[in-house]
Short mmCIF file of C-alpha atoms in Angstrom, two decimals:
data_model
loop_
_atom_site.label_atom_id
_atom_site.label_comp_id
_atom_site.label_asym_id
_atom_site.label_seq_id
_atom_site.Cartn_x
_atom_site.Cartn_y
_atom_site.Cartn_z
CA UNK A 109 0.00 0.00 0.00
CA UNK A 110 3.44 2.20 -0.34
CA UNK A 111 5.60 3.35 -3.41
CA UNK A 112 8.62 4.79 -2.03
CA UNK A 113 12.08 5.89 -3.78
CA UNK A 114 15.51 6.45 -1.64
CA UNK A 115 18.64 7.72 -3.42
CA UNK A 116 21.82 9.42 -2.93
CA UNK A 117 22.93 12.68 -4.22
CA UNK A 118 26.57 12.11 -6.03
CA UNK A 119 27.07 15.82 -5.50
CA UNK A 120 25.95 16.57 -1.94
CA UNK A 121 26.61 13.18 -0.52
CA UNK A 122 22.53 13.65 1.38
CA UNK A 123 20.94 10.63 1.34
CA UNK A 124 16.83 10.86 1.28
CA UNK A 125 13.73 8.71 1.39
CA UNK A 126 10.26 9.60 0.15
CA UNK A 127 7.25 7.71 0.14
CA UNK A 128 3.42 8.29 -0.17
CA UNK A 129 0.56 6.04 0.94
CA UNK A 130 -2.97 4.85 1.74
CA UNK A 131 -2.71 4.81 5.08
CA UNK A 132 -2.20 7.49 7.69
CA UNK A 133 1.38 8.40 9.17
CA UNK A 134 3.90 7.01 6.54
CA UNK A 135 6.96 8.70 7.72
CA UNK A 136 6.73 7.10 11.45
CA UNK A 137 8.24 3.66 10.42
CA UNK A 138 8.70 3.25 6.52
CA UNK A 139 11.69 6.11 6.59
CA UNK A 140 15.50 5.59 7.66
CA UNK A 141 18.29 7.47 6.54
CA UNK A 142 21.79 8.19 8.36
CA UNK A 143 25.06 10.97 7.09
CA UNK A 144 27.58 8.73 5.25
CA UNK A 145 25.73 5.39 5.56
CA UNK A 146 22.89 5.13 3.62
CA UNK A 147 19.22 4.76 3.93
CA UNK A 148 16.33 1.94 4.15
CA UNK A 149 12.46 1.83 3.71
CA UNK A 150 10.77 -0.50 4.87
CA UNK A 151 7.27 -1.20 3.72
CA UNK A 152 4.29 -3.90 2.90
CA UNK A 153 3.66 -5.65 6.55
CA UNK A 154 6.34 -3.48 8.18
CA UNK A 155 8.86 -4.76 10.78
CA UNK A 156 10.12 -1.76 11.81
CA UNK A 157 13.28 -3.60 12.95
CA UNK A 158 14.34 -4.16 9.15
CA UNK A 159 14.73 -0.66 9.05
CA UNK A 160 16.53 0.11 12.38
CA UNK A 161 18.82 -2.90 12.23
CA UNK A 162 19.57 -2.17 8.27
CA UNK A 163 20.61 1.10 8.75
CA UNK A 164 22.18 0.18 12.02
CA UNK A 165 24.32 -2.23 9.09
CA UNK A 166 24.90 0.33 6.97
CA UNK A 167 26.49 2.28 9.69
CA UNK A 168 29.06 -0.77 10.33
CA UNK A 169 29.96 -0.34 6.46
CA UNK A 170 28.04 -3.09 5.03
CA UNK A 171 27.01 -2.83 1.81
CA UNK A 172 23.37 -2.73 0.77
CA UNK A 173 23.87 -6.64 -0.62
CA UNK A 174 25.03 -7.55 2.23
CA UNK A 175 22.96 -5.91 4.65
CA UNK A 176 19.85 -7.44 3.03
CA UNK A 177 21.40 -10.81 3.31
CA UNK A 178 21.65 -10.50 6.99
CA UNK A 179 18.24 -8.99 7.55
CA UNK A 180 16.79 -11.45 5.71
CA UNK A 181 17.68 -13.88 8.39
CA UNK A 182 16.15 -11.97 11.16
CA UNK A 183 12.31 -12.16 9.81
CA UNK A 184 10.66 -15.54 9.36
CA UNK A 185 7.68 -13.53 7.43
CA UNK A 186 9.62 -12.09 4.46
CA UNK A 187 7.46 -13.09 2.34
CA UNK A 188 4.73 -10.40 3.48
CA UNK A 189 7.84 -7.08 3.45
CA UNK A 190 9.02 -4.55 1.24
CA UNK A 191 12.50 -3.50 2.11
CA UNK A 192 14.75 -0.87 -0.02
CA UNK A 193 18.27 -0.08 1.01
CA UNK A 194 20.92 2.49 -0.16
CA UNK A 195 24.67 2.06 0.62
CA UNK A 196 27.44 5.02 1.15
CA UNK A 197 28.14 4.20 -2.43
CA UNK A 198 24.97 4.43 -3.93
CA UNK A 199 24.43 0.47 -4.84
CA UNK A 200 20.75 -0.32 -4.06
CA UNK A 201 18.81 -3.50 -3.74
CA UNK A 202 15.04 -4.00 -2.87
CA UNK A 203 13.43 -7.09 -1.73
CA UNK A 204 9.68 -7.87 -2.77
CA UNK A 205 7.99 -10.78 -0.50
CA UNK A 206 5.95 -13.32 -2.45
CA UNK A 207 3.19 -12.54 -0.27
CA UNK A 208 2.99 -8.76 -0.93
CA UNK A 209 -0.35 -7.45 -2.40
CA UNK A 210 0.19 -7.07 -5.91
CA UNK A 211 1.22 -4.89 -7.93
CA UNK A 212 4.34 -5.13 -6.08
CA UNK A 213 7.86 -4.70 -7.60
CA UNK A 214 11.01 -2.79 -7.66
CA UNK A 215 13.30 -0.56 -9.94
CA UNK A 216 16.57 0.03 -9.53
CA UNK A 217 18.25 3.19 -10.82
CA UNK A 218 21.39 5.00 -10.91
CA UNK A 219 22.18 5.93 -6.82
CA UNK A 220 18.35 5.33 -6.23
CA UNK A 221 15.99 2.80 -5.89
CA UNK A 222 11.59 2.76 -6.31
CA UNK A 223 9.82 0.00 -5.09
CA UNK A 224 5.93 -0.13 -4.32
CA UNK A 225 3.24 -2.66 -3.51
CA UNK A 226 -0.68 -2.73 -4.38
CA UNK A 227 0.21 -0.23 -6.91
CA UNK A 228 -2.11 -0.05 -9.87
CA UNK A 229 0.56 -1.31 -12.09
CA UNK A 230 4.54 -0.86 -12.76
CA UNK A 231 4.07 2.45 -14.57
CA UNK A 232 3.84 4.00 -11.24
CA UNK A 233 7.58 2.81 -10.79
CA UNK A 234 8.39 4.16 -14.41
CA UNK A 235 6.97 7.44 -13.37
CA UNK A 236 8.69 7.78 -10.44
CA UNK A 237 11.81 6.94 -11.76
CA UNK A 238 11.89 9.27 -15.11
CA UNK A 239 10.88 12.10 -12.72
CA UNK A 240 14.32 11.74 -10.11
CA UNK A 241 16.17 11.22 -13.23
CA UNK A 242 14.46 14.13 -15.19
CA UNK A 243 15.43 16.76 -12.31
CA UNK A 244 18.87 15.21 -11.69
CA UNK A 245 20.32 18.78 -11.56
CA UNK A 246 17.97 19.93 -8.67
CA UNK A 247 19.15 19.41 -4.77
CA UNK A 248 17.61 16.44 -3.79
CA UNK A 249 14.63 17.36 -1.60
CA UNK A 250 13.11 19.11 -5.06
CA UNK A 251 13.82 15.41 -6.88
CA UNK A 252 12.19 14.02 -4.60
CA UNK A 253 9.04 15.88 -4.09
CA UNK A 254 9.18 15.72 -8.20
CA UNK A 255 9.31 12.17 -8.09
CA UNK A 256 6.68 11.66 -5.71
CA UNK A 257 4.21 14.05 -7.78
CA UNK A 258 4.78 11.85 -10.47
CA UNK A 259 3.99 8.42 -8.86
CA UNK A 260 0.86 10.24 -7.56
CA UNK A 261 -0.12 11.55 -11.19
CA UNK A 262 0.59 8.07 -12.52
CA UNK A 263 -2.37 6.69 -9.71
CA UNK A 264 0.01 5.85 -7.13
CA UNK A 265 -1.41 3.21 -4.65
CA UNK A 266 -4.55 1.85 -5.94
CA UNK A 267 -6.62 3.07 -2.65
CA UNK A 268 -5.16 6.51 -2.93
CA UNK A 269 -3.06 8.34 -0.56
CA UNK A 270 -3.31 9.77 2.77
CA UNK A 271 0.16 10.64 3.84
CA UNK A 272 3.43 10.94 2.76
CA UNK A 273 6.81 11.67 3.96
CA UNK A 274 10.13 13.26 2.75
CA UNK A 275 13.24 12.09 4.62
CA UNK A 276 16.90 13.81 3.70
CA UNK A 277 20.09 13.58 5.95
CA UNK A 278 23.46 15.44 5.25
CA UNK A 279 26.76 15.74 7.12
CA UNK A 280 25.03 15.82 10.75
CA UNK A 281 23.26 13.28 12.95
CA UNK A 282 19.90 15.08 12.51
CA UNK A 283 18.05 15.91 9.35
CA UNK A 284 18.64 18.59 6.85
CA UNK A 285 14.72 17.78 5.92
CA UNK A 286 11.74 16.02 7.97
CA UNK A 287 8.63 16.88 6.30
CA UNK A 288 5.64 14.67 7.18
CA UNK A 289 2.08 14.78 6.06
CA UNK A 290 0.46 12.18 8.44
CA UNK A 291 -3.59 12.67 6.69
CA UNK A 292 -4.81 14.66 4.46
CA UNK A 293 -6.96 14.63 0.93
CA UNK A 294 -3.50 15.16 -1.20
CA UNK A 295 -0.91 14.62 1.12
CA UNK A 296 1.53 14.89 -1.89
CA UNK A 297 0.47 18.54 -2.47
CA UNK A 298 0.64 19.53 0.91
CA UNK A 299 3.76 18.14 0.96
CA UNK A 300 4.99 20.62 -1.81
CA UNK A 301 3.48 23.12 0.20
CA UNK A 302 5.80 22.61 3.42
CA UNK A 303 8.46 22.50 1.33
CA UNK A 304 7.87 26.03 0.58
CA UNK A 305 7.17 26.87 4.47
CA UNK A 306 10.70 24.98 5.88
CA UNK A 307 12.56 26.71 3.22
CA UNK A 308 11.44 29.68 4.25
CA UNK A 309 11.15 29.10 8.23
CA UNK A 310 12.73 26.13 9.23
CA UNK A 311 15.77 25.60 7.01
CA UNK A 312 17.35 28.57 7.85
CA UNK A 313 17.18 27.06 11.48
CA UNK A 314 18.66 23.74 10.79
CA UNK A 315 21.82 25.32 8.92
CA UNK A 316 22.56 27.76 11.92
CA UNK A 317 22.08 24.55 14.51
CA UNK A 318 25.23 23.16 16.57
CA UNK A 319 27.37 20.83 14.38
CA UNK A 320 29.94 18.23 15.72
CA UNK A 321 32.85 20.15 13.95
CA UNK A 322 30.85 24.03 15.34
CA UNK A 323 29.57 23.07 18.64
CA UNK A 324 28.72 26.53 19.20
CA UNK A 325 26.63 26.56 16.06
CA UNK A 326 26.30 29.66 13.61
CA UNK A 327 23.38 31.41 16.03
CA UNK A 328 25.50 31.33 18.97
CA UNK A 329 28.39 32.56 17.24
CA UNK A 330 26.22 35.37 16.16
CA UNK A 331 24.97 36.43 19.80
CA UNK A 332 28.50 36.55 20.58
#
């Protein structure tokens, strides 16, 4: 009931997930990303634990492949997931359960990855992916919100959505971007719509915050 797409930028480094859905809240357990590691989703009947413990493998320096591998022998039901991960070096693999509502399926894509289940067909994959790829000069957030749009043009998840998520991480432990529509009529609008709103208000924010390497962060260096 999920398509989803996570990617790295080559030029940034960010890593990001983004995902849109039927049900409500699909940022609380579907989204994982970490600075210099990678990123996972983790969709169909979630474990959220596929998630955690692959990105918690990513952080060791497995590769996606490999981190898959192991996961895969920590569920006896993987036949009902969905589970997408992203490596440091931008190698992506996706595994589709059996048991997952069709249409379910993957595509895999230069430093990105879309996968999806009870979609109305594999167009909305196609979609997806022509849309990251179309606005590959754009900062990531922007490709992502593009390539949501598209999925949700294309008819998305058969039931419609209700919430959607966008999911970015840079050089710090926190997030350069959280934006979360948990229910609403076109989540993937209102989604654009914050976009505009924590560019304006909340970005600024982030990019004055305390960093590891500027404890003080750029807003206490300017009270100074």
């Amino acid at each position: 009931m999920t398509f989803s797409i996570i990617a790295r930028c080559p030029r940034s480094g960010q890593f990001g997930v983004a995902a849109a859905t039927a049900m409500p809240a699909v940022g609380k357990l579907l989204s994982h990303a970490a600075a210099g590691a990678g990123a996972v989703a983790s969709q169909a009947q979630v474990n959220p634990y596929l998630g955690l413990d692959g990105l918690a493998l990513l952080r060791q320096g497995l590769s996606a492949k490999a981190a898959l591998e192991r996961l895969k022998g920590t569920d006896p039901c993987m036949e009902l997931r969905q589970c997408a991960l992203i490596d440091t070096n931008g190698d992506s693999v996706c595994w589709t359960g059996d048991k997952c509502i069709p249409w379910a399926g993957s595509l895999a894509g230069e430093q990105f990855s879309v996968q999806g289940n009870r979609l109305v067909g594999p167009q909305v994959l196609d979609a997806v992916a022509e849309a990251f790829r179309h606005a590959e000069k754009r900062p990531l957030i922007e490709r992502l919100i593009e390539a949501l749009a598209a999925g949700d043009r294309c008819g998305g998840d058969r039931h419609g959505e209700s919430s959607a998520v966008i999911y970015v991480v840079d050089q710090e432990e926190y997030p350069l971007w959280d934006i979360r529509v948990d229910h609403h009529l076109d989540p993937v609008a209102e989604l654009r719509r914050l976009h505009k709103v924590f560019a304006r208000e909340v970005l600024p924010e982030i990019l004055a915050m305390p960093t590891r390497d500027n404890p003080a962060g750029l807003a206490a260096e300017d009270s100074v």
